[in-house]
Amino acid sequence: MTAYLLNLATLATIFGILAASLNLLIGYAGIFSVAHAVFFGLGAYAGAQVAMLLVPDVLLACLAGGAVAALLSLGLALPALRVRGEYFVAASLGLQMMAVTVFSEAHALTGGHGGLVGIPLPTLLGFDVSAQGVFLTVCLAVLALILLAIRMLMRGSFGRSLMAIRDSESAAEAFGKDVRQLKTLVVVLGCALAGVGGALFSFYMMFVNVESFTLEQSILIMAMVIIGGTATLAGPLVGVLLLLLLPAALSFLPFIPPTQIGAVQQFIYGLAMALLMIFRPAGIAGQSAGRR
Amino acid sequence: MKQYGLNRRGFVAAGAAALVAPRLALAQSSPYVVGTLFPMSGPNAEYGSLFTKGIELALEHIRADNMLKRPITMAVQDSLATPQGGAVGMTKLANVDKAVWVMIGFTGVSKAAAPIGTRSKVMMINGGGVGPDLAGLSPYYWNVIPLVNQEVRVLLPWLQKEKLKRIALIYVDDPLGNSVVQELRKGLAETGGELVGAHSIPPATQQFAAIAARVRDSKPDAVYFASYGAQQSQIIKQLRDNGITQQIITYSAGTIPSVVGLPESEGLIVTSQVSDWEQGDEVTQRFVKDWRAKHNGDPTSYNQNYYNAMRLFALLAQGLEKAGTEVTGETLLAELQRVRRFPLVGGEGVLEDGGTMAMPLQIGQIRNGRLQKIA
């Protein structure tokens, strides 16, 4: 049981990093991206390649994953941030679809649809961190650092400028904010953090393929942020716990017939989310727009 | 004094025995846990249901025959057909349910679950995925289904005999599809044939009119497609709708009901392990008879494979019980490596190094909505 709980906790921590990074875009800057799984994937592939070709060092893999995701996020940010709202959603959707094809076809880098198998056990500065508890501690440390950085950034002028853009882009521009530069910066930062999460994910799974970076995954991450509550530190984490752990918890219910478990789980899961959005539209840990 | 000492020891021993005996008895009667890690919801749930039905029939037969001294319980996990779902499900089966034998399907799920199963020393049995990259995945990972390259090799002499020399190929660009390309290209060259076109498609594509036009232009004698799931029916239908009248051929994924029952599938050639339901051996006959009685139709290769996967566990556990050995993932693996040959539905299955299984293969054709063996 301990091993199972540690595994769930590790996965929840990695998705916590991912949701917190998307919260930067959605919650603080008002940029709705449905391509976040792409940057998660870029980080995962970069981290896996570093581990397989160079050294399986978590720090190096995270740096590589973050850097690759940040660099390629410019490809989305520079052209797409010229447009607002739903147009950005459409542009990110296009990127998501394109990226899945590239992940499937770039056999030399991604292993194609078959993926990358045999990712070695993780080390950190030469120390073995592959034991479940130790790897979870590493992931928790990364999550804590990221949350701390987000808290500091959002309390400073960068964060206030982003929130001003979110609430009224025209007003922020009128006050002399360089909207395009700020938006580009936050997209690059958010995507880099998603890349870090991806590198950790590749070590956790010891296998990566395109099936983990699809549109469904992007929507799941977005749901975590929205259901948990946007523009709060705790919100995305609450969303992760609910969306990742609820299906796992439902599998323990003894009255669900074993062969119908999937369908019943999906039904309860969907119903819970619909009710939540009706009665807590700002998310579980979210605040209404007026109280932000 | 001595007698008192003995009595005291005897009393202590009797007390200890009284305390331990129920636990031993409980351990003796506690069930073997076998797990399934299939997609039970979402677009691939049809497969999860097909796989599970084969296992359920095998469980009925194992119980009816009293093959094992201890009962079997089945722990079910929904893999969602994703690597992440596979990793979470496998962790629960291995660490919470304490399954010693997990039946698994889908390549991505298998690859994500294999390291977890290997660490926990749980036997993992695949009866659905046929990609050649599933061979040698782990010492604990075994396939009870011939992999696709073996199926293509069986097809080549038949193509030669039927004078089908120019073959066009439509394949999903994954390890399975790429393996078919390699086998066909190499095999056709050796048998005097030619691969006149190889058209790769993404796994989720549903539109094939443009591909059909290109296939038609290459003037093939036959069209082979290597795909899976709901995409297969679309390929067959759209090829026919776009004027392809030539022979269409596929591998064992084409045995699912949605393909076999499709009107456009009439005449489709499908390679698979032997599923000659008129075969005389006792195991096959019983499987077919009881399947028809229960489901009012013929079983598919997937039903057969997962029946075999469950039956294989019972045969191995039976051998271990007879030898007085505890049934664990490790002992099951050792027993499998010792015995190697097993009487299964469709004939004798021989498990080979690398985790693959050699089984008699057949070429079948869909006639009047039923798959019939033709070679």
XYZ file of C-alpha atoms in Angstrom:
667
model
C 0.000 0.000 0.000
C 2.861 2.365 0.861
C 4.373 1.922 -2.588
C 1.013 2.686 -4.200
C 0.525 5.827 -2.113
C 4.071 6.981 -2.853
C 3.437 6.478 -6.559
C 0.216 8.452 -6.460
C 1.923 11.188 -4.437
C 4.792 11.393 -6.959
C 2.400 11.631 -9.878
C 0.323 14.251 -8.022
C 3.477 16.283 -7.299
C 4.560 16.225 -10.951
C 1.083 17.254 -12.064
C 1.168 19.896 -9.323
C 4.201 21.430 -11.064
C 2.396 21.220 -14.374
C -0.834 22.774 -13.086
C 1.039 25.529 -11.221
C 2.885 26.383 -14.441
C -0.363 26.570 -16.434
C -1.884 28.690 -13.656
C 0.738 31.331 -14.479
C -0.762 31.605 -17.947
C -4.468 31.102 -17.221
C -4.810 32.434 -13.701
C -2.418 35.363 -13.598
C -2.104 36.432 -17.247
C -5.480 35.347 -18.651
C -3.850 33.384 -21.494
C -5.862 30.229 -22.197
C -3.529 27.677 -23.749
C -4.693 24.194 -24.728
C -1.175 23.156 -25.726
C 0.431 22.824 -22.300
C 0.924 19.061 -22.714
C 3.202 19.860 -25.679
C 5.718 21.614 -23.413
C 5.318 18.899 -20.806
C 6.203 16.464 -23.590
C 9.151 18.506 -24.848
C 10.571 18.494 -21.313
C 9.945 14.761 -20.994
C 11.677 13.907 -24.268
C 14.584 16.273 -23.556
C 15.006 14.904 -20.020
C 14.812 11.312 -21.268
C 17.390 11.936 -23.986
C 19.785 13.581 -21.514
C 19.356 10.622 -19.160
C 19.849 8.041 -21.902
C 22.672 9.699 -23.824
C 24.593 11.633 -21.154
C 23.872 11.088 -17.487
C 20.624 10.334 -15.631
C 20.986 13.376 -13.392
C 17.638 14.863 -12.359
C 19.004 18.404 -12.128
C 20.581 18.288 -15.581
C 17.479 16.682 -17.088
C 15.223 19.324 -15.494
C 17.450 22.129 -16.801
C 17.475 20.600 -20.276
C 13.725 19.981 -20.205
C 13.019 23.521 -19.029
C 15.374 25.083 -21.578
C 14.000 23.146 -24.563
C 10.396 23.887 -23.575
C 11.198 27.590 -22.992
C 12.975 27.946 -26.311
C 10.265 26.278 -28.340
C 7.509 28.135 -26.469
C 8.740 31.258 -28.229
C 7.420 29.613 -31.364
C 3.956 29.826 -29.849
C 4.347 33.092 -27.962
C 5.804 35.413 -30.584
C 3.246 34.919 -33.368
C 0.232 33.866 -31.318
C 0.302 36.583 -28.663
C -0.576 39.129 -31.315
C -4.101 37.794 -30.965
C -6.365 37.751 -27.924
C -8.744 35.398 -26.158
C -10.356 32.725 -28.275
C -7.922 33.337 -31.159
C -5.026 32.322 -28.909
C -6.968 29.198 -27.889
C -7.334 28.305 -31.583
C -3.637 28.971 -32.242
C -2.580 26.787 -29.294
C -4.957 24.063 -30.460
C -3.192 24.097 -33.821
C 0.166 23.807 -32.098
C -1.089 20.899 -29.989
C -2.238 18.991 -33.081
C 0.971 19.733 -34.936
C 3.136 18.696 -31.985
C 1.422 15.312 -31.622
C 2.248 14.605 -35.265
C 5.859 15.716 -34.789
C 6.202 13.593 -31.624
C 4.867 10.592 -33.584
C 7.075 11.131 -36.609
C 10.420 12.340 -35.201
C 11.622 8.793 -34.557
C 15.242 9.735 -33.872
C 14.305 12.132 -31.052
C 11.077 10.728 -29.647
C 11.111 7.068 -30.666
C 7.966 7.736 -32.727
C 4.726 6.200 -31.519
C 6.693 3.429 -29.790
C 8.315 6.038 -27.530
C 11.539 5.959 -25.550
C 12.011 2.862 -23.409
C 14.727 2.084 -20.876
C 15.191 5.481 -19.250
C 17.798 4.840 -16.528
C 17.168 5.255 -12.807
C 17.575 8.864 -11.618
C 20.578 10.250 -9.752
C 21.151 13.693 -8.252
C 24.721 15.021 -8.168
C 25.962 11.451 -8.203
C 23.587 10.167 -5.504
C 21.001 7.517 -6.302
C 17.512 9.016 -5.892
C 15.569 6.182 -7.498
C 13.962 4.901 -4.281
C 10.292 5.881 -4.308
C 10.406 7.976 -1.141
C 13.602 9.758 -2.179
C 12.325 10.561 -5.666
C 9.089 11.884 -4.182
C 11.162 14.143 -1.899
C 13.055 15.475 -4.925
C 9.781 16.162 -6.751
C 8.312 17.862 -3.667
C 11.429 20.036 -3.370
C 11.082 21.106 -7.024
C 7.380 21.849 -6.516
C 8.126 23.898 -3.372
C 10.778 25.935 -5.193
C 8.441 26.595 -8.089
C 5.577 27.654 -5.816
C 7.926 29.934 -3.893
C 9.179 31.509 -7.131
C 5.609 32.008 -8.400
C 4.567 33.582 -5.079
C 7.498 36.010 -5.144
C 6.999 36.886 -8.802
C 3.264 37.416 -8.480
C 3.689 39.721 -5.474
C 6.136 41.899 -7.395
C 5.610 44.320 -10.253
C 5.736 41.493 -12.820
C 2.788 39.757 -11.206
C 0.796 42.954 -10.769
C 1.387 43.868 -14.412
C 0.239 40.427 -15.528
C -2.928 40.666 -13.471
C -3.564 44.124 -14.879
C -3.290 42.671 -18.393
C -5.605 39.827 -17.422
C -8.262 42.208 -16.101
C -8.019 44.733 -18.950
C -5.367 44.530 -21.633
C -6.278 47.935 -23.082
C -6.096 49.648 -19.688
C -2.720 48.054 -18.942
C -1.395 49.200 -22.304
C -2.707 52.700 -21.646
C -0.722 52.724 -18.393
C 2.470 52.053 -20.336
C 2.810 48.304 -19.827
C 4.575 46.453 -22.630
C 1.814 43.885 -22.992
C 3.462 41.763 -25.684
C 6.759 41.496 -23.804
C 5.074 40.620 -20.520
C 2.871 38.003 -22.157
C 5.837 36.468 -23.972
C 7.795 36.311 -20.729
C 5.017 34.580 -18.818
C 4.433 32.052 -21.623
C 8.153 31.236 -21.716
C 8.277 30.921 -17.918
C 5.133 28.785 -17.699
C 6.291 26.480 -20.504
C 9.785 26.145 -18.997
C 8.246 25.002 -15.705
C 6.057 22.526 -17.604
C 9.273 21.221 -19.210
C 10.777 20.702 -15.757
C 7.690 18.688 -14.801
C 8.089 16.685 -18.014
C 11.684 15.749 -17.185
C 10.589 14.455 -13.765
C 7.717 12.579 -15.430
C 10.131 10.743 -17.746
C 12.143 9.501 -14.747
C 8.976 8.500 -12.881
C 7.548 6.522 -15.809
C 10.880 5.223 -17.194
C 9.060 5.367 -20.546
C 7.635 8.228 -22.586
C 5.545 8.232 -25.724
C 3.163 10.570 -27.475
C 0.087 9.130 -25.710
C 0.990 11.144 -22.590
C 1.063 14.494 -24.419
C -2.200 14.600 -26.318
C -4.986 17.170 -26.382
C -6.799 15.142 -23.700
C -3.831 15.650 -21.383
C -3.822 19.409 -22.091
C -7.521 19.582 -21.272
C -6.983 17.571 -18.083
C -4.306 20.026 -16.916
C -6.573 22.952 -17.723
C -9.416 21.293 -15.796
C -7.111 20.866 -12.800
C -6.385 24.601 -12.758
C -9.974 25.724 -13.319
C -11.605 23.268 -10.906
C -9.009 23.916 -8.210
C -9.256 27.680 -8.607
C -7.244 30.009 -10.808
C -4.849 32.746 -9.649
C -4.180 31.088 -6.291
C -1.179 29.028 -5.247
C -3.275 26.300 -3.656
C -5.957 26.087 -6.353
C -4.072 24.065 -8.983
C -2.802 21.692 -6.297
C -6.340 21.097 -5.036
C -7.435 20.470 -8.632
C -4.633 17.956 -9.120
C -5.546 16.095 -5.956
C -9.202 15.950 -6.959
C -8.759 14.926 -10.596
C -5.905 12.475 -10.052
C -6.922 10.940 -6.769
C -10.694 10.737 -7.212
C -10.512 8.001 -9.893
C -7.965 6.137 -7.762
C -10.198 6.419 -4.690
C -13.233 5.238 -6.644
C -11.419 2.017 -7.553
C -11.549 1.066 -3.848
C -15.356 1.179 -3.697
C -16.408 -2.445 -3.199
C -19.934 -2.101 -4.615
C -18.746 -1.238 -8.147
C -18.732 -4.417 -10.306
C -15.121 -5.119 -11.367
C -15.849 -5.219 -15.078
C -17.970 -2.036 -14.973
C -15.474 -0.095 -12.884
C -14.269 2.119 -15.728
C -17.711 3.244 -16.846
C -18.973 3.856 -13.285
C -15.797 5.762 -12.416
C -16.164 7.996 -15.454
C -19.800 8.689 -14.602
C -19.145 9.627 -10.954
C -16.087 11.617 -11.959
C -17.991 13.608 -14.593
C -20.946 14.207 -12.283
C -18.681 15.470 -9.485
C -17.010 17.927 -11.844
C -20.309 19.196 -13.269
C -21.734 19.756 -9.761
C -18.565 21.481 -8.681
C -18.691 23.922 -11.549
C -22.357 24.685 -10.859
C -21.911 25.331 -7.144
C -18.275 26.602 -7.035
C -17.686 28.265 -10.412
C -14.510 29.999 -9.186
C -13.014 26.629 -8.321
C -12.594 24.956 -4.941
C -9.817 27.232 -3.700
C -10.604 30.104 -6.038
C -11.828 33.556 -5.177
C -14.514 35.419 -7.039
C -13.256 38.135 -9.418
C -14.233 40.888 -7.031
C -12.155 39.508 -4.128
C -8.947 38.908 -6.064
C 9.711 -31.651 37.198
C 10.764 -32.934 33.837
C 7.232 -33.922 33.082
C 6.046 -30.501 34.208
C 8.575 -28.923 31.845
C 7.346 -31.054 28.975
C 3.779 -30.256 29.820
C 4.555 -26.583 29.894
C 6.374 -26.801 26.571
C 3.551 -28.871 25.209
C 1.064 -26.338 26.450
C 3.037 -23.478 24.907
C 3.368 -25.411 21.650
C -0.333 -26.208 21.627
C -1.138 -22.578 22.357
C 1.160 -21.395 19.601
C -0.323 -23.920 17.218
C -3.805 -22.776 18.155
C -2.801 -19.213 17.409
C -0.945 -19.970 14.193
C -3.168 -22.679 12.757
C -6.047 -20.398 11.762
C -3.579 -18.054 10.103
C -1.960 -20.939 8.239
C -5.362 -22.214 7.263
C -6.286 -18.725 6.139
C -3.061 -18.476 4.144
C -3.789 -21.849 2.584
C -7.304 -20.809 1.631
C -6.653 -17.155 0.820
C -7.298 -16.625 -2.863
C -4.761 -16.169 -5.625
C -5.132 -12.651 -6.960
C -4.904 -12.183 -10.712
C -5.201 -8.712 -12.178
C -6.386 -7.217 -15.432
C -5.087 -3.919 -16.802
C -7.291 -3.122 -19.784
C -9.093 -0.023 -21.040
C -12.514 -0.377 -19.399
C -13.778 3.073 -20.377
C -13.259 5.472 -23.265
C -12.924 4.727 -26.984
C -10.967 1.485 -26.472
C -13.373 -0.034 -23.940
C -14.533 -2.542 -26.614
C -11.150 -4.229 -26.292
C -11.283 -4.312 -22.478
C -14.659 -6.015 -22.650
C -13.466 -8.559 -25.275
C -10.353 -9.426 -23.282
C -12.254 -9.789 -20.003
C -14.882 -12.143 -21.454
C -12.166 -14.648 -22.413
C -10.736 -14.528 -18.894
C -14.160 -14.985 -17.305
C -14.814 -18.177 -19.284
C -11.393 -19.540 -18.350
C -12.120 -18.809 -14.669
C -15.408 -20.721 -14.932
C -13.584 -23.732 -16.370
C -10.790 -23.595 -13.781
C -13.340 -23.512 -10.950
C -15.483 -26.257 -12.487
C -12.439 -28.536 -12.838
C -11.151 -27.760 -9.321
C -7.767 -27.222 -10.917
C -6.410 -25.316 -7.930
C -6.597 -25.791 -4.178
C -7.152 -22.097 -3.559
C -9.775 -19.869 -5.172
C -8.896 -17.125 -7.657
C -10.093 -13.536 -7.374
C -9.815 -11.046 -10.198
C -8.684 -7.471 -9.506
C -9.629 -5.073 -12.292
C -7.878 -1.813 -13.114
C -8.874 0.555 -15.908
C -5.737 1.469 -17.869
C -7.610 4.050 -19.982
C -5.265 2.771 -22.745
C -2.705 5.394 -21.659
C 0.817 4.898 -20.267
C -0.066 6.983 -17.205
C -3.186 4.910 -16.523
C -1.083 1.789 -17.004
C 1.525 2.909 -14.477
C -1.050 3.823 -11.809
C -3.079 0.654 -12.402
C -0.058 -1.625 -12.338
C 1.186 -0.041 -9.110
C -2.157 -0.710 -7.443
C -2.391 -4.271 -8.725
C 1.143 -5.071 -7.575
C 1.238 -3.231 -4.263
C -2.333 -3.037 -2.990
C -4.147 -5.995 -4.548
C -0.946 -8.105 -4.386
C -1.657 -9.674 -7.773
C 0.925 -12.246 -8.861
C -0.336 -12.496 -12.453
C -1.523 -9.477 -14.446
C -3.080 -9.718 -17.879
C -2.365 -6.656 -19.907
C -3.052 -5.169 -23.347
C -1.926 -2.211 -25.474
C 1.666 -1.347 -26.240
C 1.947 2.014 -24.426
C 0.309 0.582 -21.311
C 2.601 -2.450 -21.420
C 5.755 -0.369 -21.709
C 4.764 1.866 -18.794
C 3.658 -1.043 -16.610
C 6.608 -3.353 -17.363
C 9.211 -1.613 -15.122
C 6.726 -1.541 -12.218
C 5.767 -5.195 -12.656
C 9.419 -6.169 -12.951
C 10.341 -4.345 -9.727
C 7.447 -6.042 -7.913
C 8.160 -9.433 -9.564
C 4.679 -9.759 -11.021
C 4.098 -11.841 -14.130
C 2.600 -9.767 -16.971
C 0.847 -11.504 -19.840
C -0.082 -9.811 -23.095
C -2.702 -11.297 -25.375
C -3.614 -8.207 -27.369
C -0.625 -6.155 -28.545
C 1.333 -7.624 -31.447
C 4.073 -5.025 -31.979
C 7.485 -6.700 -32.182
C 8.837 -4.206 -29.615
C 6.857 -6.139 -26.997
C 9.331 -9.010 -27.240
C 12.001 -8.913 -24.539
C 10.341 -6.057 -22.624
C 11.076 -7.698 -19.259
C 11.819 -11.199 -17.928
C 8.353 -11.002 -16.304
C 6.578 -9.908 -19.507
C 5.261 -12.666 -21.794
C 3.151 -12.667 -24.923
C 0.541 -15.369 -25.509
C -0.137 -14.010 -28.976
C 2.157 -14.406 -31.970
C 3.678 -11.036 -32.868
C 2.845 -9.431 -36.193
C 6.121 -10.263 -37.940
C 5.334 -13.957 -37.431
C 1.910 -13.424 -39.021
C 3.394 -11.741 -42.117
C 5.812 -14.639 -42.634
C 2.872 -17.062 -42.739
C 1.107 -14.902 -45.331
C 3.964 -14.700 -47.865
C 3.736 -18.262 -49.300
C -0.035 -17.842 -49.658
C 0.440 -14.607 -51.629
C 2.865 -16.427 -53.920
C 0.452 -19.317 -54.397
C -2.443 -16.963 -55.192
C -0.195 -15.019 -57.623
C -0.729 -11.778 -55.707
C 2.581 -10.115 -56.507
C 2.000 -6.364 -56.336
C 1.083 -5.394 -52.791
C 0.137 -1.898 -51.589
C 0.467 -1.279 -47.877
C -1.399 1.145 -45.583
C 0.132 1.178 -42.102
C 0.009 3.099 -38.841
C 3.377 4.697 -38.277
C 4.311 2.881 -35.087
C 6.568 -0.104 -34.263
C 3.849 -2.518 -35.386
C 3.353 -0.837 -38.759
C 7.064 -0.385 -39.349
C 7.642 -4.049 -38.640
C 5.024 -4.987 -41.268
C 6.759 -2.706 -43.816
C 10.115 -4.394 -43.185
C 8.723 -7.939 -43.271
C 6.709 -7.356 -46.440
C 9.504 -5.548 -48.260
C 12.018 -8.272 -47.440
C 9.632 -11.207 -47.845
C 8.067 -10.072 -51.121
C 11.488 -9.550 -52.667
C 12.396 -13.129 -51.746
C 9.169 -14.619 -53.136
C 9.142 -12.698 -56.421
C 6.640 -10.074 -55.288
C 6.874 -6.305 -54.937
C 5.748 -3.664 -52.454
C 4.276 -1.135 -54.865
C 3.404 1.476 -52.258
C 3.699 1.978 -48.498
C 1.374 4.676 -47.144
C 1.755 5.638 -43.486
C -1.199 7.014 -41.532
C -1.484 8.551 -38.033
C -3.295 6.347 -35.464
C -6.306 8.665 -35.082
C -6.983 9.436 -38.771
C -10.436 8.511 -40.046
C -10.296 9.844 -43.632
C -8.709 7.616 -46.273
C -10.119 8.803 -49.603
C -6.811 10.381 -50.665
C -4.864 7.264 -49.660
C -7.349 5.104 -51.566
C -6.747 7.179 -54.706
C -2.988 6.713 -54.398
C -3.413 2.995 -53.762
C -5.631 2.681 -56.858
C -3.002 4.466 -58.964
C -0.336 1.943 -57.957
C -2.466 -0.859 -59.494
C -1.827 -3.456 -56.801
C -2.963 -7.086 -56.830
C -3.824 -6.790 -53.140
C -3.930 -4.153 -50.381
C -2.536 -4.959 -46.931
C -3.408 -2.682 -44.020
C -1.832 -2.695 -40.571
C -4.027 -0.710 -38.194
C -6.137 -1.366 -35.099
C -9.313 -0.334 -33.319
C -12.149 1.593 -34.913
C -9.844 2.844 -37.684
C -9.865 -0.590 -39.337
C -13.541 -0.484 -40.306
C -13.074 2.982 -41.799
C -10.114 1.834 -43.898
C -12.006 -1.152 -45.317
C -15.181 0.825 -45.970
C -13.450 3.786 -47.586
C -11.217 1.585 -49.751
C -14.309 -0.170 -51.115
C -16.253 3.113 -51.443
C -13.358 4.556 -53.455
C -13.332 1.759 -55.989
C -10.674 -0.596 -54.635
C -11.943 -4.015 -55.687
C -8.720 -5.924 -55.116
C -8.148 -8.396 -52.295
C -7.760 -6.670 -48.894
C -5.564 -8.314 -46.270
C -4.819 -7.589 -42.627
C -3.442 -9.229 -39.466
C -5.128 -10.546 -36.308
C -6.467 -7.122 -35.214
C -9.081 -7.655 -37.937
C -10.786 -10.403 -35.935
C -12.788 -7.985 -33.763
C -16.600 -8.106 -34.226
C -16.849 -4.572 -35.642
C -14.589 -5.627 -38.552
C -15.912 -9.163 -39.065
C -19.520 -7.921 -39.083
C -18.907 -5.093 -41.568
C -20.572 -5.826 -44.972
C -17.536 -4.375 -46.797
C -15.302 -6.908 -44.982
C -16.694 -9.778 -47.067
C -13.704 -11.629 -48.539
C -11.165 -9.927 -46.238
C -8.098 -12.084 -45.575
C -6.982 -12.131 -41.929
C -3.944 -13.897 -40.497
C -4.153 -14.974 -36.867
C -3.264 -17.819 -34.569
C -5.265 -20.921 -35.346
C -8.890 -20.346 -34.499
C -10.272 -23.377 -36.238
C -13.284 -23.949 -34.046
C -13.854 -27.390 -35.555
C -10.425 -28.504 -34.331
C -10.617 -31.798 -32.475
C -8.574 -31.173 -29.341
C -10.467 -31.217 -26.073
C -9.384 -27.788 -24.808
C -10.463 -26.001 -28.002
C -13.728 -27.893 -28.281
C -14.740 -27.106 -24.723
C -13.848 -23.437 -25.137
C -15.851 -23.115 -28.366
C -18.856 -25.081 -27.111
C -19.182 -23.112 -23.888
C -18.482 -19.808 -25.609
C -21.240 -20.384 -28.147
C -23.647 -21.401 -25.386
C -22.848 -18.315 -23.345
C -22.457 -15.643 -26.015
C -24.517 -17.019 -28.886
C -21.726 -16.603 -31.457
C -18.152 -17.480 -32.297
C -15.255 -16.255 -30.156
C -12.569 -13.912 -31.506
C -8.798 -14.346 -31.334
C -8.709 -11.896 -28.427
C -11.211 -14.010 -26.439
C -9.036 -17.029 -27.214
C -5.778 -15.315 -26.216
C -6.975 -14.091 -22.856
C -8.666 -17.418 -22.150
C -5.228 -18.904 -22.794
C -3.555 -16.291 -20.567
C -5.829 -17.220 -17.658
C -5.534 -20.943 -18.373
C -1.759 -20.608 -18.422
C -1.838 -19.240 -14.869
C -3.936 -22.192 -13.701
C -1.604 -24.718 -15.369
C 1.475 -23.114 -13.808
C -0.096 -22.704 -10.347
C -1.307 -26.312 -10.507
C 2.247 -27.472 -11.167
C 3.539 -25.389 -8.267
C 0.846 -26.685 -5.905
C 1.739 -30.278 -6.795
C 5.388 -29.539 -6.056
C 4.413 -27.865 -2.767
C 5.869 -24.540 -3.870
C 4.333 -21.191 -3.006
C 2.695 -19.403 -5.933
C 4.443 -16.060 -6.493
C 5.522 -14.106 -9.542
C 9.013 -15.540 -9.219
C 7.915 -19.172 -8.901
C 5.401 -18.785 -11.744
C 8.203 -17.472 -13.967
C 10.488 -20.349 -12.989
C 7.726 -22.887 -13.655
C 6.959 -21.302 -17.036
C 10.622 -21.428 -18.023
C 10.803 -25.061 -16.893
C 7.687 -26.343 -18.697
C 7.549 -24.114 -21.812
C 4.896 -26.176 -23.673
C 1.227 -25.875 -22.751
C -2.035 -27.286 -24.133
C -4.034 -24.189 -25.040
C -7.019 -23.241 -27.153
C -5.890 -23.462 -30.782
C -3.145 -26.012 -30.150
C 0.070 -26.349 -28.226
C 1.629 -23.033 -27.217
C 5.413 -22.958 -26.928
C 6.824 -20.051 -24.940
C 10.198 -18.998 -26.276
C 13.111 -16.956 -24.971
C 12.399 -13.255 -25.389
C 8.863 -13.609 -24.054
C 7.225 -14.646 -27.326
C 4.992 -17.597 -28.062
C 5.043 -19.869 -31.061
C 1.551 -21.060 -31.922
C 0.048 -22.583 -35.017
C -0.991 -19.726 -37.320
C -3.693 -19.654 -39.955
C -4.970 -17.634 -42.865
C -8.670 -16.917 -42.564
C -11.252 -15.248 -44.754
C -14.436 -13.449 -43.773
C -17.363 -15.150 -45.468
C -20.975 -14.306 -44.643
C -19.936 -12.346 -41.562
C -17.803 -15.166 -40.136
C -14.071 -15.762 -40.118
C -13.264 -19.114 -41.731
C -9.907 -20.826 -41.979
C -8.727 -21.198 -45.583
C -5.058 -22.143 -45.146
